[in-house]
PDB file of N, CA and C in Angstrom:
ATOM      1  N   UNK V 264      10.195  16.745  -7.841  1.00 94.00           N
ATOM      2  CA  UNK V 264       8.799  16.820  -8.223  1.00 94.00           C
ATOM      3  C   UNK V 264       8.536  15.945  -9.447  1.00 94.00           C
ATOM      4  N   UNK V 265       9.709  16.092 -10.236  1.00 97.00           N
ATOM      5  CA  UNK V 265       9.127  15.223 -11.537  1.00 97.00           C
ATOM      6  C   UNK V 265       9.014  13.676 -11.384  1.00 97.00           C
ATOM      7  N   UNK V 266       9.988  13.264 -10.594  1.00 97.00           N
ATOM      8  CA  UNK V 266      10.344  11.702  -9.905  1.00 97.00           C
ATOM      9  C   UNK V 266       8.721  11.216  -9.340  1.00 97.00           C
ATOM     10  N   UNK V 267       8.126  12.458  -8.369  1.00 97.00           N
ATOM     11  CA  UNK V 267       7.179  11.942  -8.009  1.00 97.00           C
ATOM     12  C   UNK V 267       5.793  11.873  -8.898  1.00 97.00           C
ATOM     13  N   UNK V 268       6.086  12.803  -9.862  1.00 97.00           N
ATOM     14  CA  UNK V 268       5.025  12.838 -10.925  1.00 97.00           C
ATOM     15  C   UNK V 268       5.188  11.545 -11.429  1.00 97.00           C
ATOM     16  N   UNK V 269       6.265  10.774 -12.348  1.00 98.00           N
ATOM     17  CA  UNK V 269       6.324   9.620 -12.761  1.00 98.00           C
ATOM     18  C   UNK V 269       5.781   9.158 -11.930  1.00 98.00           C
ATOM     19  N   UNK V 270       6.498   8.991 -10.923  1.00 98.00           N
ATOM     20  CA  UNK V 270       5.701   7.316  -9.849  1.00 98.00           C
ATOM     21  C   UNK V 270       4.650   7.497  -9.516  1.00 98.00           C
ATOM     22  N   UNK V 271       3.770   8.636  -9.299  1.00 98.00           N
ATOM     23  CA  UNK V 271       2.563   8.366  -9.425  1.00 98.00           C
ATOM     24  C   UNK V 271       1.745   7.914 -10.642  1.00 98.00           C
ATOM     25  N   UNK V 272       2.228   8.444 -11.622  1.00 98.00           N
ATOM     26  CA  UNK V 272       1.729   8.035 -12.844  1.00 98.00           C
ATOM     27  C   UNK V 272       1.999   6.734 -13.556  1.00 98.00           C
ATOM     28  N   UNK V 273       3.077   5.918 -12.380  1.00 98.00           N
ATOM     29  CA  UNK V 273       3.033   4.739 -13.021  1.00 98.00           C
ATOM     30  C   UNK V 273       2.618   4.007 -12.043  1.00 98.00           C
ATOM     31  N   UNK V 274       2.015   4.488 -10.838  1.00 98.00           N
ATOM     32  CA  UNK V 274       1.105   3.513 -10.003  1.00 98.00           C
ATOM     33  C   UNK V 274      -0.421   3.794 -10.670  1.00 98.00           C
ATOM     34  N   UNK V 275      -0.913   4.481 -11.327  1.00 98.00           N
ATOM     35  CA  UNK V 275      -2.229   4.765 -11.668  1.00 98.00           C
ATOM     36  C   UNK V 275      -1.959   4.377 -12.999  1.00 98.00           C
ATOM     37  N   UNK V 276      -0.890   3.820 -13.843  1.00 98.00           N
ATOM     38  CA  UNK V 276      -0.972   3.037 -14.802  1.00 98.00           C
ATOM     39  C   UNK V 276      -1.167   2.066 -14.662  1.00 98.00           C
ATOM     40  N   UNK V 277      -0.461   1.327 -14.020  1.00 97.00           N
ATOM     41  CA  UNK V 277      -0.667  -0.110 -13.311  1.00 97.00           C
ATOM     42  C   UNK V 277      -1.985  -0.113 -12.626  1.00 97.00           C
ATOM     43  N   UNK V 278      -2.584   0.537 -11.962  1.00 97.00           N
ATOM     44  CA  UNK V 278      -4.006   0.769 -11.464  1.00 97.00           C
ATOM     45  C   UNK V 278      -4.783   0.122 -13.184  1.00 97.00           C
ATOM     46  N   UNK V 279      -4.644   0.634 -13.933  1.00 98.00           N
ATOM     47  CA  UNK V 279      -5.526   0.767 -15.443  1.00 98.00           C
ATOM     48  C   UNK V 279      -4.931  -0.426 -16.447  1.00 98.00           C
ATOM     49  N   UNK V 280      -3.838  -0.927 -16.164  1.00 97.00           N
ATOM     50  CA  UNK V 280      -3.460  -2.355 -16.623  1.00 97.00           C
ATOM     51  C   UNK V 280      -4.184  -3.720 -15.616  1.00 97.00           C
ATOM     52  N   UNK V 281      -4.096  -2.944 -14.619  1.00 96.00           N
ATOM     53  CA  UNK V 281      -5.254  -4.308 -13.384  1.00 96.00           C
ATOM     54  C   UNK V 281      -6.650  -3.998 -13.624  1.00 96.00           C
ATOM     55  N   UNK V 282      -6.924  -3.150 -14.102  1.00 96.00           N
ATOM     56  CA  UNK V 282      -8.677  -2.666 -14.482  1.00 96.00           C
ATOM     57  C   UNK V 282      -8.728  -3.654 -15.946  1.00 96.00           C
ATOM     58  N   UNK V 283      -7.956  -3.482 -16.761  1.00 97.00           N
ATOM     59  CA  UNK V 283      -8.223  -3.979 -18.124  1.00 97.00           C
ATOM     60  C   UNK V 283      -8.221  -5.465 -18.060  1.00 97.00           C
ATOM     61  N   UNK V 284      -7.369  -6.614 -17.327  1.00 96.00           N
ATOM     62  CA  UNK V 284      -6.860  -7.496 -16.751  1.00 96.00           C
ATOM     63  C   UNK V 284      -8.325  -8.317 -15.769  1.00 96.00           C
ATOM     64  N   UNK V 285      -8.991  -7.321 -15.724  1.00 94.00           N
ATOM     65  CA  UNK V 285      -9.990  -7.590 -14.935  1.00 94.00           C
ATOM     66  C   UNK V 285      -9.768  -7.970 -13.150  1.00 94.00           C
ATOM     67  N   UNK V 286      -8.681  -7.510 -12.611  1.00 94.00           N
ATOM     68  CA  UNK V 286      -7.967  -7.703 -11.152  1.00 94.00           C
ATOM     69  C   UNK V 286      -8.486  -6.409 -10.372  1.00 94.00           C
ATOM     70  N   UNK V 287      -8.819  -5.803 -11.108  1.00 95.00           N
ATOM     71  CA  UNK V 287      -9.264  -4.371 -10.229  1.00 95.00           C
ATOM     72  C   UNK V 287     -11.022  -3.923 -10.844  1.00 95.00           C
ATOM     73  N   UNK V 288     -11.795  -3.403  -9.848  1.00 95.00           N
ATOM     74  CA  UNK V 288     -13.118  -2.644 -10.530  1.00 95.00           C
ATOM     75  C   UNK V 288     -12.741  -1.851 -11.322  1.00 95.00           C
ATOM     76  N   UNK V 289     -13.380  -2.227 -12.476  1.00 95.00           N
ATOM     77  CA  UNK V 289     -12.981  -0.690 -13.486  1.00 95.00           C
ATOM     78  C   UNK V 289     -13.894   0.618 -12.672  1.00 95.00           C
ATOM     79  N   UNK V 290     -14.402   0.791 -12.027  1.00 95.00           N
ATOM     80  CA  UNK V 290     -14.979   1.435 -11.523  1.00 95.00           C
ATOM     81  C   UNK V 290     -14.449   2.595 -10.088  1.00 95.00           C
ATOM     82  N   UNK V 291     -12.876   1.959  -9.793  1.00 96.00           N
ATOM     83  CA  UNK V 291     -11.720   2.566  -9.478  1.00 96.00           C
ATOM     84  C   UNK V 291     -11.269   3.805  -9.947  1.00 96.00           C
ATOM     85  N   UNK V 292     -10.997   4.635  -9.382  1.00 98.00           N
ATOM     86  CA  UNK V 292     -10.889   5.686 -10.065  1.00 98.00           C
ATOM     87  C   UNK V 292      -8.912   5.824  -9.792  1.00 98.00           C
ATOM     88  N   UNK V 293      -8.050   5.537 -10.881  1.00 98.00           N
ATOM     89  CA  UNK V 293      -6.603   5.032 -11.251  1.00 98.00           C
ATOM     90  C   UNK V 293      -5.893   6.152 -10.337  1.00 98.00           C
ATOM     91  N   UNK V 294      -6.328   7.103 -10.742  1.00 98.00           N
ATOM     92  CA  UNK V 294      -5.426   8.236  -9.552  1.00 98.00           C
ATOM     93  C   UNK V 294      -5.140   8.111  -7.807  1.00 98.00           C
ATOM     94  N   UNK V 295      -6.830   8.108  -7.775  1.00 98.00           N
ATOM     95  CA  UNK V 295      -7.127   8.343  -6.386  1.00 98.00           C
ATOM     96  C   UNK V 295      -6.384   6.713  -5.405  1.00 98.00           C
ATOM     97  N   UNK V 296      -7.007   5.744  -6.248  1.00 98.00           N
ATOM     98  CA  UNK V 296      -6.514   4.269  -6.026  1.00 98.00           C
ATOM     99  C   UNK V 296      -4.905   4.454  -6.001  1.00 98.00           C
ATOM    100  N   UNK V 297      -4.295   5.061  -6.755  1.00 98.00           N
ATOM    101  CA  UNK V 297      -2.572   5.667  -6.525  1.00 98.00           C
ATOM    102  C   UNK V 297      -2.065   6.287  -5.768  1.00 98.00           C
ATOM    103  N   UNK V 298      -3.054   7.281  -5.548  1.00 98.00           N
ATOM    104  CA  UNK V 298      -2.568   7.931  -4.073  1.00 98.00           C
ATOM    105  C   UNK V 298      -2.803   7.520  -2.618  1.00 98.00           C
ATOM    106  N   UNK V 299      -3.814   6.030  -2.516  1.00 98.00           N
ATOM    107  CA  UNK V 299      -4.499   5.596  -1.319  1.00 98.00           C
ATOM    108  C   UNK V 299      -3.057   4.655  -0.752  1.00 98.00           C
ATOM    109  N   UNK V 300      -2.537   4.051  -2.274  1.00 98.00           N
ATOM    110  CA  UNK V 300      -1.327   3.071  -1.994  1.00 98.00           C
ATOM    111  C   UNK V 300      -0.184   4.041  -1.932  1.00 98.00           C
ATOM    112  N   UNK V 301      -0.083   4.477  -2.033  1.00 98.00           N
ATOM    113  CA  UNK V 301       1.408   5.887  -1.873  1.00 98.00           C
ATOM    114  C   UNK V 301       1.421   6.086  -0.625  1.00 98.00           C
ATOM    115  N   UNK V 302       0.377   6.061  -0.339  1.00 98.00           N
ATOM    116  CA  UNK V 302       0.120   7.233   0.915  1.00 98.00           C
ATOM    117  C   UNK V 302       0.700   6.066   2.260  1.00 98.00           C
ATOM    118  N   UNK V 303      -0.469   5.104   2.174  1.00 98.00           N
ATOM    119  CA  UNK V 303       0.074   3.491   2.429  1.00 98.00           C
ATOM    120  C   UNK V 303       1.575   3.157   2.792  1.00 98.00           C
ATOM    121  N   UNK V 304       2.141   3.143   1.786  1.00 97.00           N
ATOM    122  CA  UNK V 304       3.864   2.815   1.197  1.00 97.00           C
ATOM    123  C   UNK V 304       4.762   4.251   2.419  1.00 97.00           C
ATOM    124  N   UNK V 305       3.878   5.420   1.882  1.00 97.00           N
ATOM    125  CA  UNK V 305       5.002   6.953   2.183  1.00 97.00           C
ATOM    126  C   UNK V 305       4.676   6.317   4.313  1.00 97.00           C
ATOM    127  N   UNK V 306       3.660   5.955   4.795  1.00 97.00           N
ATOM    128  CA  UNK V 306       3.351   6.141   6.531  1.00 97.00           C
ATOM    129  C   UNK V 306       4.172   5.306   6.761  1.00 97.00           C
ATOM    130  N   UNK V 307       4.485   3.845   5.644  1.00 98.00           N
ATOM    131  CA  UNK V 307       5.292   2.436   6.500  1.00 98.00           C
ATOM    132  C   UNK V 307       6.514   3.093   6.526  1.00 98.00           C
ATOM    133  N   UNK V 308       7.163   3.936   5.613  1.00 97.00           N
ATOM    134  CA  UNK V 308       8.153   3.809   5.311  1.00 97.00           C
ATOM    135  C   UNK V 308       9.358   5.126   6.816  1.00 97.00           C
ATOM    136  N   UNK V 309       8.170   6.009   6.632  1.00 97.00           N
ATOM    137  CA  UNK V 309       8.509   6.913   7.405  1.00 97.00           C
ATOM    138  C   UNK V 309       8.503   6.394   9.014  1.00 97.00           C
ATOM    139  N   UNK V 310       7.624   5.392   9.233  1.00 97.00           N
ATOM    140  CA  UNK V 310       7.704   4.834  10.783  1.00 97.00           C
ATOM    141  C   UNK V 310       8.323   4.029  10.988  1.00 97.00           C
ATOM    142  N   UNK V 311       9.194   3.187   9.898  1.00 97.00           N
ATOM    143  CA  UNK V 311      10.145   2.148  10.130  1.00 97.00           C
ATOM    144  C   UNK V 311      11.243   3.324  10.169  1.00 97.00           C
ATOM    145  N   UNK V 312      11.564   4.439   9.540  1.00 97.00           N
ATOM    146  CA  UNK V 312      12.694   4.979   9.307  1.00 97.00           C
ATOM    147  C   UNK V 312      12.859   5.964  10.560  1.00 97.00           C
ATOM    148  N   UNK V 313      11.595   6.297  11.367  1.00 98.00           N
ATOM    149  CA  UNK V 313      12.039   7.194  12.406  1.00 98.00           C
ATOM    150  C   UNK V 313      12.106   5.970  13.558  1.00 98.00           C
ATOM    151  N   UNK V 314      10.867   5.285  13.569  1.00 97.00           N
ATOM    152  CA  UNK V 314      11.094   4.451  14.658  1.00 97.00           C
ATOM    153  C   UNK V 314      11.543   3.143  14.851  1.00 97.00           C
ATOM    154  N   UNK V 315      12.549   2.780  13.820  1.00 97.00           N
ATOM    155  CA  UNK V 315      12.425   1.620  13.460  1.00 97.00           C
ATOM    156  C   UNK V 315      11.529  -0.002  13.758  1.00 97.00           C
ATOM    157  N   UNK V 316      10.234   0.240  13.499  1.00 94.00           N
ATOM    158  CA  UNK V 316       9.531  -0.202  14.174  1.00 94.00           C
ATOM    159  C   UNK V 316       8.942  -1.077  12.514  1.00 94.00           C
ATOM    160  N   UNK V 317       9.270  -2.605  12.749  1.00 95.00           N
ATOM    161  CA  UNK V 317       9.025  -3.433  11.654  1.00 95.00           C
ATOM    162  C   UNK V 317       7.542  -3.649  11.203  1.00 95.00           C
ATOM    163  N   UNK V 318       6.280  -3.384  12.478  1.00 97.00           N
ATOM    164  CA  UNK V 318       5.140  -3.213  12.249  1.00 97.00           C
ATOM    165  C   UNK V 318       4.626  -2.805  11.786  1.00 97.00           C
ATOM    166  N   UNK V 319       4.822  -1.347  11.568  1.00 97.00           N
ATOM    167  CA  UNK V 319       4.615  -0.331   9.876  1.00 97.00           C
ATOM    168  C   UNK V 319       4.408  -1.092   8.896  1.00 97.00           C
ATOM    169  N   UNK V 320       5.718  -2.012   8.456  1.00 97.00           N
ATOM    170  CA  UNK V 320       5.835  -2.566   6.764  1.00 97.00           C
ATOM    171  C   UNK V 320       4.643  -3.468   7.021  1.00 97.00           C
ATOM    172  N   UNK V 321       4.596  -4.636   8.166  1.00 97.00           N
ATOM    173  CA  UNK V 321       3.330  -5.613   8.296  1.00 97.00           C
ATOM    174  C   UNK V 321       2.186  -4.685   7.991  1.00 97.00           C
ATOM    175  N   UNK V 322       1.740  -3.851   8.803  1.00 97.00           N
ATOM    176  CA  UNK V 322       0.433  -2.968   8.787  1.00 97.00           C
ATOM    177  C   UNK V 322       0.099  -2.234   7.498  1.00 97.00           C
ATOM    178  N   UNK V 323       1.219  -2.171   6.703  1.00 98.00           N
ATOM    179  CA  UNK V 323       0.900  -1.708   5.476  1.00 98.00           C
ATOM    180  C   UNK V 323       0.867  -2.781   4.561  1.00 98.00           C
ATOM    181  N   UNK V 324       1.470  -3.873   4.573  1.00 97.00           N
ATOM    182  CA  UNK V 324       1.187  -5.147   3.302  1.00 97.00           C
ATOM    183  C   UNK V 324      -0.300  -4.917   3.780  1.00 97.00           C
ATOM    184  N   UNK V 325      -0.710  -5.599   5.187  1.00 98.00           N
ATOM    185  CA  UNK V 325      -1.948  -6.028   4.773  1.00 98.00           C
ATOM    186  C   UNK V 325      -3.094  -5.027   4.454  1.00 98.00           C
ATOM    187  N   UNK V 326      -2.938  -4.015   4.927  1.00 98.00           N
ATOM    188  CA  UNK V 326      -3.406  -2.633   4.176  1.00 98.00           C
ATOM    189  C   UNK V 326      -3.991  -2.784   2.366  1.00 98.00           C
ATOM    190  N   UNK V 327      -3.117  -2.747   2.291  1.00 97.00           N
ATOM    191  CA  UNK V 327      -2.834  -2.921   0.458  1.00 97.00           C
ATOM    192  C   UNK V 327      -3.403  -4.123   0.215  1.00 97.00           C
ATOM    193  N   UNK V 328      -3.342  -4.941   1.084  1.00 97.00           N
ATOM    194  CA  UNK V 328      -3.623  -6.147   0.230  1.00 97.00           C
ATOM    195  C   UNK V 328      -5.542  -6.019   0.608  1.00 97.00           C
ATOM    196  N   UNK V 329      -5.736  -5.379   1.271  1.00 96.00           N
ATOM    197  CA  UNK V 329      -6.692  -5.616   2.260  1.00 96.00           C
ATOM    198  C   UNK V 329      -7.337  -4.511   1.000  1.00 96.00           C
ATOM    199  N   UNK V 330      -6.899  -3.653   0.866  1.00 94.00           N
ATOM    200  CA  UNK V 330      -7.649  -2.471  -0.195  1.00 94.00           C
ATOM    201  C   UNK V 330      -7.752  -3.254  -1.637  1.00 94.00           C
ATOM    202  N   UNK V 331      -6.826  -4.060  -2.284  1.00 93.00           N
ATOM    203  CA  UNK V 331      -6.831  -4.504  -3.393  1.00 93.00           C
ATOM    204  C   UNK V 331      -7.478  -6.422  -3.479  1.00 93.00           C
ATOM    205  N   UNK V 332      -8.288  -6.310  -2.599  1.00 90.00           N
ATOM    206  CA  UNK V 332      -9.067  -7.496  -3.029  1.00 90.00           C
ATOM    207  C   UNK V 332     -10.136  -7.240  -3.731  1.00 90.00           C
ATOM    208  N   UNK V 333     -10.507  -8.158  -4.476  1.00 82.00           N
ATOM    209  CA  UNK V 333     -11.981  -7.803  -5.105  1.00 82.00           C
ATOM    210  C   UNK V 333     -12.900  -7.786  -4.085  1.00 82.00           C
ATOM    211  N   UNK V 334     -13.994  -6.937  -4.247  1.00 74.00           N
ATOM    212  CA  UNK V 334     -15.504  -6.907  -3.291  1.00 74.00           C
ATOM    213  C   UNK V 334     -16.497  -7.273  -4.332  1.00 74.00           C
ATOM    214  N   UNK V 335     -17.052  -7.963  -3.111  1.00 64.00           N
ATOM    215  CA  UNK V 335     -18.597  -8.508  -4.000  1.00 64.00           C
ATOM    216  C   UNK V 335     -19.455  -8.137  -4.018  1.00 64.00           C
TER     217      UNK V 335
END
């Protein structure tokens, strides 16, 4: 539990170092934006590992990348 407390708390840090940086809307809310990419990371990881199925990791980069672009 504590492992996962850190790593969340250092993906919603990094969330608030890309807000300050100006790479993210400050208007992000650092937690929730931490748990959207966790969540992301925890589905690829679990469907490459049961099914070994390499499409997971693809479907999740562009996921992430796809969530962390700026909008206009």
């Amino acid at each position: 539990v504590a492992f996962y407390s850190e790593w969340m708390g250092m993906l919603a840090d990094l969330v608030r170092e890309a807000q300050r940086r100006g790479e993210i809307d400050e208007g992000e809310d650092p937690e929730a934006l931490a748990f959207e990419l966790d969540s992301l990371l925890l589905g690829a990881n679990a469907a490459f590992v049961l099914f070994a199925d390499k499409r997971a990791l693809e479907w999740a980069m562009g996921a992430i990348r796809r969530r962390l672009e700026p909008r206009c």
